[in-house]
Amino acid sequence: MHTLNCKGTIIDLSHPKIMGIVNVTPDSFYDGGKTFSEKNILIQAEKMLSEGATFLDVGGYSTRPGAAEVSIEEEKNRVCGAINSIVKKFPEALISIDTFRSDVAKAAVEAGASIINDVSGGTLDADMFSTVAKLKVPYIAMHLRGTPKTMTKLTDYKNVTLEVLKILSERIAIARAEGINDIIADPGFGFAKTSAQSFEMMNNLELFQNLDVPILVGISRKSMIYKTLNTSAENALNGTTVLNAFALLKGASILRVHNVKEAMECVALYHEMKLA
């Protein structure tokens, strides 16, 4: 059984949890600009929490391919403002900061975040692991090759599942050696992987349980879904729900999503199946 210690709150992951996405960026691939004002941030946070989200993942730097660069100060301003607003209105909310920069992570935790979600698994900032260890918060290590700008050209794998597993295993070992206790692994669907490679990883997702850490799956409205279905991110909710259900059956502990209600329904039905 996996648990997380989020600033003294113990989260039991034997029952899968939902992480709602709160993007405070003007250019995210699906909801860019929609949650940029304080009013909209709070409306979205309240909706997600009321629908059952355990975590809110706040991000101020779009990692979609070709996204614009954002300065550290601008990213800090975006996420810390959002986190302050959410914590003030919802003091019990468990907030994850989506960043690969240790300075932003530190500022966000000081503002009220209790988890660090790093798309680079510590590869883009040499100070990330030591920073997380000092902050004593759970850490999500995602697999990424290169940077968000270069990742689409770095998809050459002999066996994507085994290679991603190997890298995540190495990153987790380094993180533990630095003193990070609570670690979550994210295979990084769509990050330096083609759609076919992402589906191959999903089909082999149970193998990631060999890492002996909780697994987070973030496939909400991604191109692996909408391109396969010949539709758009806006029309990819049904496809997202199907793959989220599949991820739960394969052992996912956390689903990172844009739509909390539908993901919670997946978890409820999955739970009933386990009880049957």
XYZ file of C-alpha atoms in Angstrom:
276
model
C 0.000 0.000 0.000
C 1.312 3.422 -0.983
C 0.758 6.594 1.043
C 1.894 10.199 0.668
C 2.672 12.675 3.438
C 1.489 16.068 2.187
C 2.514 18.523 4.912
C 1.180 16.228 7.620
C -1.873 15.010 5.704
C -1.510 11.285 4.949
C -3.039 10.296 1.614
C -3.852 6.609 1.147
C -3.390 5.652 -2.502
C -4.829 2.152 -2.165
C -7.963 3.873 -3.500
C -6.938 5.828 -6.661
C -7.007 9.613 -6.447
C -7.702 12.398 -8.935
C -5.454 15.376 -9.649
C -7.228 18.297 -11.324
C -5.264 20.458 -13.763
C -5.232 24.219 -13.128
C -3.218 25.870 -15.890
C -2.379 29.525 -15.303
C -0.851 29.962 -18.735
C -2.149 31.718 -21.849
C -0.974 28.963 -24.211
C -1.665 25.468 -22.851
C -2.771 23.019 -25.555
C -6.333 22.593 -24.245
C -7.322 25.260 -21.726
C -4.824 28.039 -22.390
C -6.060 31.376 -21.090
C -9.252 29.976 -19.586
C -8.044 30.114 -15.970
C -5.772 33.129 -16.097
C -7.759 35.493 -13.849
C -8.029 35.010 -10.077
C -11.811 34.694 -10.388
C -11.539 31.902 -12.971
C -8.814 30.119 -11.002
C -11.058 29.997 -7.936
C -14.110 28.927 -9.952
C -12.148 26.036 -11.455
C -10.580 25.066 -8.121
C -13.961 25.033 -6.386
C -15.516 22.934 -9.162
C -12.704 20.384 -9.108
C -12.623 20.102 -5.323
C -16.409 19.761 -5.099
C -16.306 17.010 -7.728
C -13.813 15.031 -5.668
C -10.278 16.009 -6.684
C -7.720 15.149 -4.001
C -5.024 17.329 -5.597
C -4.934 20.486 -7.726
C -1.946 20.712 -10.075
C -1.046 24.347 -10.731
C 1.221 25.084 -13.683
C 2.526 28.371 -15.068
C 4.759 27.149 -17.901
C 3.171 25.357 -20.843
C 5.143 22.251 -21.807
C 3.251 21.610 -25.042
C 5.534 21.317 -28.106
C 6.550 24.755 -29.367
C 5.283 26.647 -26.326
C 6.864 30.032 -25.616
C 9.669 30.429 -23.080
C 8.637 31.847 -19.713
C 11.069 33.582 -17.352
C 11.512 32.220 -13.833
C 10.058 35.412 -12.356
C 7.008 35.281 -14.624
C 6.412 31.616 -13.797
C 6.755 32.366 -10.063
C 4.308 35.257 -10.302
C 1.750 33.147 -12.139
C 1.826 30.093 -9.889
C 2.362 31.763 -6.518
C -0.520 34.141 -7.137
C -2.788 31.229 -8.044
C -1.648 29.091 -5.104
C -2.097 31.966 -2.643
C -5.638 32.548 -3.910
C -6.586 28.858 -3.724
C -5.083 28.319 -0.255
C -6.792 31.433 1.086
C -10.234 30.248 -0.043
C -9.672 26.479 0.309
C -7.113 26.016 3.131
C -7.501 22.217 3.087
C -6.664 21.939 -0.631
C -3.606 19.853 -1.505
C -1.779 21.704 -4.257
C 0.844 20.312 -6.595
C 3.215 22.698 -8.379
C 3.895 21.685 -11.985
C 7.419 22.967 -12.677
C 10.883 21.749 -13.609
C 12.601 24.727 -11.928
C 13.765 24.396 -8.322
C 13.394 28.136 -7.622
C 9.757 28.034 -8.720
C 9.163 24.828 -6.746
C 10.558 26.386 -3.570
C 8.507 29.577 -3.959
C 5.350 27.568 -4.674
C 5.762 25.358 -1.597
C 6.344 28.475 0.517
C 3.103 29.855 -0.977
C 1.194 26.734 0.064
C 1.875 23.905 -2.399
C 2.499 20.465 -0.897
C 3.702 18.381 -3.879
C 6.254 19.060 -6.643
C 5.399 17.718 -10.107
C 8.502 17.819 -12.320
C 8.055 16.895 -15.998
C 11.815 16.470 -16.343
C 12.358 14.070 -13.425
C 15.137 16.341 -12.191
C 17.079 16.429 -15.480
C 16.523 20.115 -16.299
C 17.583 21.609 -12.950
C 20.538 20.178 -11.029
C 19.209 21.686 -7.784
C 15.736 20.128 -7.969
C 16.359 16.972 -5.918
C 18.211 18.746 -3.113
C 15.491 21.419 -3.038
C 12.694 18.842 -2.768
C 14.583 16.984 -0.026
C 14.911 20.194 2.015
C 11.228 21.040 1.509
C 10.179 17.524 2.625
C 7.294 17.218 0.163
C 6.283 14.391 -2.211
C 7.880 14.492 -5.650
C 6.455 13.396 -8.998
C 9.215 12.294 -11.374
C 8.089 12.238 -14.995
C 10.070 10.777 -17.878
C 11.171 13.261 -20.519
C 13.947 13.259 -23.090
C 15.460 16.635 -23.926
C 13.257 19.656 -23.252
C 9.653 20.504 -24.146
C 11.063 22.322 -27.186
C 13.196 19.405 -28.441
C 11.257 16.359 -27.224
C 9.313 15.674 -30.432
C 12.605 14.857 -32.193
C 13.784 12.469 -29.460
C 11.472 9.492 -29.964
C 13.947 6.817 -31.043
C 13.521 3.806 -28.733
C 14.223 0.118 -29.191
C 11.729 -0.747 -26.443
C 9.977 2.330 -25.091
C 8.534 0.661 -21.971
C 11.793 -0.894 -20.791
C 13.852 2.211 -21.576
C 11.457 4.531 -19.736
C 11.340 2.092 -16.815
C 15.132 2.054 -16.641
C 15.436 5.845 -16.643
C 12.685 6.287 -14.040
C 14.313 3.641 -11.852
C 17.617 5.539 -12.042
C 15.959 8.896 -11.307
C 14.095 7.422 -8.317
C 17.323 5.944 -6.919
C 19.090 9.319 -7.194
C 16.113 11.100 -5.619
C 16.077 8.662 -2.697
C 19.825 9.080 -2.216
C 19.241 12.849 -1.992
C 16.742 12.271 0.815
C 13.363 12.410 -0.963
C 10.986 9.982 0.751
C 7.668 10.153 -1.119
C 8.130 9.641 -4.862
C 5.519 9.150 -7.598
C 6.459 8.006 -11.108
C 4.863 9.368 -14.289
C 5.781 7.573 -17.555
C 5.279 10.832 -19.458
C 2.697 9.964 -22.086
C 3.265 12.113 -25.172
C 6.538 13.551 -23.880
C 9.301 12.454 -26.285
C 7.018 9.596 -27.367
C 4.956 9.082 -30.491
C 1.288 8.155 -30.140
C 2.156 4.541 -30.951
C 4.836 4.532 -28.245
C 2.419 6.046 -25.728
C -0.127 3.324 -26.465
C 2.598 0.692 -26.127
C 3.484 2.085 -22.682
C -0.161 2.162 -21.669
C -0.558 -1.452 -22.731
C 2.438 -2.343 -20.521
C 1.593 0.013 -17.658
C 1.445 -2.777 -15.060
C 5.214 -3.207 -15.481
C 5.742 0.222 -13.907
C 4.567 -1.226 -10.597
C 8.040 -2.805 -10.433
C 9.289 0.675 -9.500
C 7.503 0.181 -6.148
C 6.154 3.730 -6.123
C 2.684 5.087 -6.972
C 2.081 5.609 -10.701
C 0.543 8.807 -12.029
C -1.068 8.764 -15.478
C -1.638 12.015 -17.336
C -3.265 11.416 -20.716
C -6.148 13.896 -20.450
C -7.163 15.166 -23.916
C -3.688 14.487 -25.341
C -2.915 14.077 -29.024
C -2.524 10.294 -28.655
C -6.288 10.329 -28.081
C -7.636 13.013 -30.374
C -5.389 12.225 -33.340
C -6.259 8.535 -33.092
C -9.964 9.437 -33.039
C -9.555 12.088 -35.765
C -11.024 14.767 -33.538
C -9.752 17.650 -31.351
C -8.625 18.163 -27.760
C -12.003 19.804 -27.088
C -13.784 16.616 -28.185
C -11.456 14.116 -26.505
C -13.207 13.692 -23.152
C -14.803 10.355 -24.011
C -11.478 8.982 -25.254
C -9.767 10.292 -22.127
C -12.301 8.510 -19.929
C -11.775 5.217 -21.761
C -7.994 5.352 -21.335
C -8.273 6.504 -17.708
C -10.364 3.407 -16.952
C -7.747 1.270 -18.683
C -4.967 2.960 -16.664
C -6.760 2.141 -13.401
C -7.060 -1.513 -14.409
C -3.310 -1.478 -15.125
C -2.446 -0.108 -11.679
C -2.490 3.704 -11.840
C -2.785 5.359 -8.415
C -3.352 8.946 -9.573
C -5.123 10.273 -12.674
C -4.170 13.811 -13.739
C -7.137 15.266 -15.611
C -8.935 18.347 -16.907
C -12.350 16.846 -16.055
C -12.617 15.612 -12.478
C -16.236 14.407 -12.429
C -15.736 11.908 -15.249
C -12.453 10.640 -13.779
C -14.111 10.169 -10.373
C -16.786 8.078 -12.090
C -14.004 5.879 -13.520
C -12.600 5.394 -10.022
C -16.037 4.628 -8.537
C -16.787 1.966 -11.162
C -13.277 0.527 -10.887
C -13.734 0.275 -7.103
C -17.025 -1.603 -7.539
C -15.348 -4.026 -9.938
C -12.629 -4.728 -7.361
C -15.280 -5.419 -4.698
C -17.291 -7.763 -6.913
